[in-house]
Amino acid sequence: GESVGLHLPTLSVQEGDNSIINCAYSNSASDYFIWYKQESGKGPQFIIDIRSNMDKRQGQRVTVLLNKTVKHLSLQIAATQPGDSAVYFCAEQSGSYIPTFGRGTSLIVHP
Amino acid sequence: DGGITQSPKYLFRKEGQNVTLSCEQNLNHDAMYWYRQDPGQGLRLIYYSQIVNDFQKGDIAEGYSVSREKKESFPLTVTSAQKNPTAFYLCASSPRDLPPNNEQFFGPGTRLTVL
């Protein structure tokens, strides 16, 4: 039978479009959230973080939105470029140093 | 340059052998972590250490062992008791600022294959 979890959720976009990657988190007590980018064969890299006392935070070409009511986190990438192609993970922490990672979303950017 | 390094990048092991994966950081971080990543999966925590000479089991510690004799180093041994060791192993470190809201810094990973 098919193995669960071998295929990541995938988002395909055209170069120049805006991308939105979503993440549902599980712990209502989580107070710190991070987005990481992982390119093939490499370790994850920090993109942006947000604390639970905020709803929105912007970086360079990226915006993170936090909706605590429905426990939802999103990462918006403006003017997506081929170099943005990677797997994106969200992580949540609840007052400890140990994050819980989501399964990841694969972003494919077509030139 | 400050950073976190892992070696080797690729490692092949015969069944029944123990192997040790290296992780070194010069970021002066107190906390270090080992994760396992399988295809299409998120990161699963194997072990973590928040201070020298102390470490705790993560979610999937069986078949693995670690040591933390120095702040800079956190080697992971994959023992023969680990039944399915083929995976991508990631080491990370983070400061222990208060409040505990800090991102983790990851190494480049070691891909272990059991032959």
mmCIF file of C-alpha atoms in Angstrom:
data_model
loop_
_atom_site.group_PDB
_atom_site.id
_atom_site.type_symbol
_atom_site.label_atom_id
_atom_site.label_comp_id
_atom_site.label_asym_id
_atom_site.label_seq_id
_atom_site.Cartn_x
_atom_site.Cartn_y
_atom_site.Cartn_z
ATOM 1 C CA GLY A 1 0.000 0.000 0.000
ATOM 2 C CA GLU A 2 0.994 3.642 -0.274
ATOM 3 C CA SER A 3 3.218 4.937 2.505
ATOM 4 C CA VAL A 4 1.749 7.875 4.356
ATOM 5 C CA GLY A 5 3.804 11.018 4.305
ATOM 6 C CA LEU A 6 6.115 10.373 1.345
ATOM 7 C CA HIS A 7 4.580 13.204 -0.649
ATOM 8 C CA LEU A 8 4.671 16.698 0.739
ATOM 9 C CA PRO A 9 1.937 19.196 0.018
ATOM 10 C CA THR A 10 3.115 21.109 -3.025
ATOM 11 C CA LEU A 11 2.518 24.648 -4.211
ATOM 12 C CA SER A 12 3.414 25.478 -7.812
ATOM 13 C CA VAL A 13 3.618 29.106 -8.889
ATOM 14 C CA GLN A 14 4.925 31.158 -11.781
ATOM 15 C CA GLU A 15 7.912 33.404 -11.308
ATOM 16 C CA GLY A 16 6.750 36.839 -10.212
ATOM 17 C CA ASP A 17 3.542 35.619 -8.571
ATOM 18 C CA ASN A 18 2.929 35.913 -4.853
ATOM 19 C CA SER A 19 3.014 32.667 -2.866
ATOM 20 C CA ILE A 20 1.088 31.808 0.265
ATOM 21 C CA ILE A 21 2.122 28.807 2.337
ATOM 22 C CA ASN A 22 -0.143 27.749 5.158
ATOM 23 C CA CYS A 23 0.449 25.954 8.420
ATOM 24 C CA ALA A 24 -2.007 24.755 11.048
ATOM 25 C CA TYR A 25 -0.497 24.397 14.485
ATOM 26 C CA SER A 26 -1.787 22.236 17.267
ATOM 27 C CA ASN A 27 -0.934 23.771 20.627
ATOM 28 C CA SER A 28 -3.047 26.719 21.703
ATOM 29 C CA ALA A 29 -0.344 27.535 24.298
ATOM 30 C CA SER A 30 2.340 28.049 21.651
ATOM 31 C CA ASP A 31 3.746 31.544 21.894
ATOM 32 C CA TYR A 32 6.508 31.634 19.321
ATOM 33 C CA PHE A 33 6.438 30.621 15.670
ATOM 34 C CA ILE A 34 9.154 30.320 13.064
ATOM 35 C CA TRP A 35 9.313 29.687 9.337
ATOM 36 C CA TYR A 36 12.287 27.826 7.898
ATOM 37 C CA LYS A 37 13.345 27.243 4.295
ATOM 38 C CA GLN A 38 15.107 24.022 3.340
ATOM 39 C CA GLU A 39 16.733 23.621 -0.043
ATOM 40 C CA SER A 40 17.358 20.149 -1.362
ATOM 41 C CA GLY A 41 20.149 18.346 0.484
ATOM 42 C CA LYS A 42 20.759 21.218 2.909
ATOM 43 C CA GLY A 43 19.813 22.142 6.458
ATOM 44 C CA PRO A 44 16.846 24.432 7.166
ATOM 45 C CA GLN A 45 17.459 28.175 7.279
ATOM 46 C CA PHE A 46 15.561 30.714 9.361
ATOM 47 C CA ILE A 47 13.281 33.002 7.359
ATOM 48 C CA ILE A 48 11.115 34.903 9.807
ATOM 49 C CA ASP A 49 9.549 34.541 13.243
ATOM 50 C CA ILE A 50 6.574 35.942 15.094
ATOM 51 C CA ARG A 51 5.534 36.024 18.719
ATOM 52 C CA SER A 52 1.999 35.371 19.875
ATOM 53 C CA ASN A 53 1.418 39.003 20.845
ATOM 54 C CA MET A 54 1.589 39.926 17.154
ATOM 55 C CA ASP A 55 -0.682 39.194 14.186
ATOM 56 C CA LYS A 56 1.664 40.153 11.393
ATOM 57 C CA ARG A 57 5.343 40.619 10.803
ATOM 58 C CA GLN A 58 7.108 41.639 7.631
ATOM 59 C CA GLY A 59 10.564 40.957 6.354
ATOM 60 C CA GLN A 60 12.205 41.389 3.003
ATOM 61 C CA ARG A 61 9.674 40.001 0.496
ATOM 62 C CA VAL A 62 8.147 37.815 3.203
ATOM 63 C CA THR A 63 5.234 38.344 5.575
ATOM 64 C CA VAL A 64 4.053 36.036 8.329
ATOM 65 C CA LEU A 65 0.460 36.173 9.517
ATOM 66 C CA LEU A 66 -0.727 34.591 12.746
ATOM 67 C CA ASN A 67 -4.355 33.807 13.511
ATOM 68 C CA LYS A 68 -4.484 32.473 17.054
ATOM 69 C CA THR A 69 -8.245 32.002 16.975
ATOM 70 C CA VAL A 70 -8.006 29.219 14.414
ATOM 71 C CA LYS A 71 -4.382 28.284 15.156
ATOM 72 C CA HIS A 72 -3.202 29.144 11.690
ATOM 73 C CA LEU A 73 0.069 30.548 10.424
ATOM 74 C CA SER A 74 0.862 31.651 6.894
ATOM 75 C CA LEU A 75 3.955 32.741 5.019
ATOM 76 C CA GLN A 76 3.534 35.091 2.106
ATOM 77 C CA ILE A 77 6.350 35.488 -0.397
ATOM 78 C CA ALA A 78 6.079 38.453 -2.742
ATOM 79 C CA ALA A 79 7.305 38.303 -6.334
ATOM 80 C CA THR A 80 8.384 34.673 -6.019
ATOM 81 C CA GLN A 81 11.674 33.814 -7.693
ATOM 82 C CA PRO A 82 13.139 30.463 -8.857
ATOM 83 C CA GLY A 83 15.569 30.669 -5.931
ATOM 84 C CA ASP A 84 12.595 30.472 -3.585
ATOM 85 C CA SER A 85 11.969 26.880 -4.666
ATOM 86 C CA ALA A 86 12.412 24.797 -1.509
ATOM 87 C CA VAL A 87 10.526 23.079 1.283
ATOM 88 C CA TYR A 88 9.103 25.464 3.869
ATOM 89 C CA PHE A 89 8.527 24.375 7.463
ATOM 90 C CA CYS A 90 6.656 26.094 10.227
ATOM 91 C CA ALA A 91 7.636 25.478 13.837
ATOM 92 C CA GLU A 92 5.867 26.302 17.092
ATOM 93 C CA GLN A 93 7.191 26.648 20.632
ATOM 94 C CA SER A 94 5.324 26.941 23.899
ATOM 95 C CA GLY A 95 7.579 28.366 26.560
ATOM 96 C CA SER A 96 10.383 25.879 26.021
ATOM 97 C CA TYR A 97 13.441 25.657 23.844
ATOM 98 C CA ILE A 98 12.075 22.680 21.920
ATOM 99 C CA PRO A 99 10.129 23.473 18.761
ATOM 100 C CA THR A 100 7.569 21.248 17.103
ATOM 101 C CA PHE A 101 7.969 21.202 13.333
ATOM 102 C CA GLY A 102 5.266 20.840 10.726
ATOM 103 C CA ARG A 103 5.648 18.397 7.860
ATOM 104 C CA GLY A 104 6.539 21.055 5.338
ATOM 105 C CA THR A 105 5.273 22.364 2.022
ATOM 106 C CA SER A 106 7.220 22.092 -1.202
ATOM 107 C CA LEU A 107 7.251 25.320 -3.220
ATOM 108 C CA ILE A 108 8.022 24.983 -6.921
ATOM 109 C CA VAL A 109 8.595 28.164 -8.881
ATOM 110 C CA HIS A 110 8.351 27.923 -12.654
ATOM 111 C CA PRO A 111 10.392 30.414 -14.707
ATOM 112 C CA ASP B 1 32.835 32.717 10.233
ATOM 113 C CA GLY B 2 30.471 31.560 12.941
ATOM 114 C CA GLY B 3 28.410 28.542 12.178
ATOM 115 C CA ILE B 4 27.541 24.932 12.730
ATOM 116 C CA THR B 5 29.244 22.119 10.864
ATOM 117 C CA GLN B 6 28.462 18.458 10.423
ATOM 118 C CA SER B 7 30.640 15.697 9.108
ATOM 119 C CA PRO B 8 30.718 13.632 7.089
ATOM 120 C CA LYS B 9 28.228 14.820 4.465
ATOM 121 C CA TYR B 10 27.580 11.262 3.313
ATOM 122 C CA LEU B 11 28.063 8.128 5.400
ATOM 123 C CA PHE B 12 27.593 4.496 4.534
ATOM 124 C CA ARG B 13 27.252 1.826 7.171
ATOM 125 C CA LYS B 14 26.988 -1.897 7.102
ATOM 126 C CA GLU B 15 24.270 -3.500 9.157
ATOM 127 C CA GLY B 16 25.411 -4.195 12.696
ATOM 128 C CA GLN B 17 27.926 -1.348 12.831
ATOM 129 C CA ASN B 18 27.817 1.678 15.065
ATOM 130 C CA VAL B 19 28.618 5.025 13.445
ATOM 131 C CA THR B 20 29.199 8.461 14.934
ATOM 132 C CA LEU B 21 28.072 11.689 13.303
ATOM 133 C CA SER B 22 29.960 14.835 14.185
ATOM 134 C CA CYS B 23 28.404 18.209 15.014
ATOM 135 C CA GLU B 24 30.435 21.283 15.978
ATOM 136 C CA GLN B 25 29.362 24.895 16.524
ATOM 137 C CA ASN B 26 31.306 28.060 17.224
ATOM 138 C CA LEU B 27 28.257 30.225 17.923
ATOM 139 C CA ASN B 28 28.682 29.946 21.688
ATOM 140 C CA HIS B 29 25.206 28.424 21.922
ATOM 141 C CA ASP B 30 24.280 26.501 25.040
ATOM 142 C CA ALA B 31 21.648 24.271 23.444
ATOM 143 C CA MET B 32 22.219 21.663 20.746
ATOM 144 C CA TYR B 33 19.845 19.244 19.045
ATOM 145 C CA TRP B 34 19.790 16.229 16.769
ATOM 146 C CA TYR B 35 16.950 15.615 14.327
ATOM 147 C CA ARG B 36 16.157 12.899 11.891
ATOM 148 C CA GLN B 37 14.447 13.674 8.577
ATOM 149 C CA ASP B 38 12.884 11.045 6.337
ATOM 150 C CA PRO B 39 11.580 11.707 2.808
ATOM 151 C CA GLY B 40 8.452 13.811 2.850
ATOM 152 C CA GLN B 41 8.570 14.168 6.621
ATOM 153 C CA GLY B 42 9.172 16.926 9.088
ATOM 154 C CA LEU B 43 11.963 16.942 11.613
ATOM 155 C CA ARG B 44 11.830 14.456 14.470
ATOM 156 C CA LEU B 45 13.837 15.150 17.598
ATOM 157 C CA ILE B 46 16.309 12.463 18.640
ATOM 158 C CA TYR B 47 18.214 14.055 21.530
ATOM 159 C CA TYR B 48 18.878 17.515 22.837
ATOM 160 C CA SER B 49 21.262 19.127 25.268
ATOM 161 C CA GLN B 50 20.707 22.440 26.971
ATOM 162 C CA ILE B 51 24.012 22.550 28.822
ATOM 163 C CA VAL B 52 27.338 20.780 28.874
ATOM 164 C CA ASN B 53 27.319 17.303 30.445
ATOM 165 C CA ASP B 54 23.544 17.090 30.288
ATOM 166 C CA PHE B 55 21.192 15.802 27.602
ATOM 167 C CA GLN B 56 17.644 14.512 27.256
ATOM 168 C CA LYS B 57 15.870 12.062 24.998
ATOM 169 C CA GLY B 58 13.655 13.410 22.284
ATOM 170 C CA ASP B 59 10.774 11.673 20.572
ATOM 171 C CA ILE B 60 12.783 8.949 18.820
ATOM 172 C CA ALA B 61 15.875 8.306 20.975
ATOM 173 C CA GLU B 62 15.839 4.498 20.784
ATOM 174 C CA GLY B 63 18.921 3.166 19.016
ATOM 175 C CA TYR B 64 20.848 6.442 19.360
ATOM 176 C CA SER B 65 23.270 7.842 21.914
ATOM 177 C CA VAL B 66 24.911 11.239 22.428
ATOM 178 C CA SER B 67 27.472 12.975 24.580
ATOM 179 C CA ARG B 68 28.047 16.626 25.457
ATOM 180 C CA GLU B 69 31.509 16.901 26.932
ATOM 181 C CA LYS B 70 32.198 20.277 25.367
ATOM 182 C CA LYS B 71 29.946 23.225 24.644
ATOM 183 C CA GLU B 72 30.996 23.223 20.999
ATOM 184 C CA SER B 73 30.432 19.553 20.253
ATOM 185 C CA PHE B 74 27.434 17.198 20.293
ATOM 186 C CA PRO B 75 28.229 13.915 18.521
ATOM 187 C CA LEU B 76 25.489 11.415 17.713
ATOM 188 C CA THR B 77 26.118 7.674 17.617
ATOM 189 C CA VAL B 78 23.745 5.553 15.582
ATOM 190 C CA THR B 79 23.937 2.117 17.125
ATOM 191 C CA SER B 80 23.152 -1.279 15.659
ATOM 192 C CA ALA B 81 19.988 -1.241 17.762
ATOM 193 C CA GLN B 82 18.490 1.389 15.443
ATOM 194 C CA LYS B 83 16.468 -0.767 13.067
ATOM 195 C CA ASN B 84 15.969 1.716 10.267
ATOM 196 C CA PRO B 85 18.838 4.201 10.382
ATOM 197 C CA THR B 86 18.882 5.316 6.750
ATOM 198 C CA ALA B 87 17.906 8.989 6.885
ATOM 199 C CA PHE B 88 19.108 12.569 6.727
ATOM 200 C CA TYR B 89 20.431 13.729 10.112
ATOM 201 C CA LEU B 90 20.415 17.364 11.097
ATOM 202 C CA CYS B 91 22.177 19.012 13.998
ATOM 203 C CA ALA B 92 21.080 22.393 15.320
ATOM 204 C CA SER B 93 22.014 24.833 18.039
ATOM 205 C CA SER B 94 20.348 27.767 19.720
ATOM 206 C CA PRO B 95 21.051 30.244 22.506
ATOM 207 C CA ARG B 96 19.150 29.914 25.769
ATOM 208 C CA ASP B 97 17.984 33.454 26.110
ATOM 209 C CA LEU B 98 14.973 34.311 28.199
ATOM 210 C CA PRO B 99 12.188 34.176 27.213
ATOM 211 C CA PRO B 100 12.917 30.996 25.245
ATOM 212 C CA ASN B 101 12.112 32.440 21.857
ATOM 213 C CA ASN B 102 15.041 31.818 19.577
ATOM 214 C CA GLU B 103 15.363 30.231 16.206
ATOM 215 C CA GLN B 104 17.595 27.222 15.727
ATOM 216 C CA PHE B 105 20.674 27.304 13.549
ATOM 217 C CA PHE B 106 21.069 24.157 11.487
ATOM 218 C CA GLY B 107 24.079 22.385 10.098
ATOM 219 C CA PRO B 108 24.225 21.124 6.508
ATOM 220 C CA GLY B 109 23.214 17.593 7.481
ATOM 221 C CA THR B 110 24.642 14.088 7.159
ATOM 222 C CA ARG B 111 22.990 11.565 4.887
ATOM 223 C CA LEU B 112 23.388 8.090 6.374
ATOM 224 C CA THR B 113 22.772 5.028 4.253
ATOM 225 C CA VAL B 114 22.809 1.487 5.576
ATOM 226 C CA LEU B 115 24.047 -1.020 3.028
#
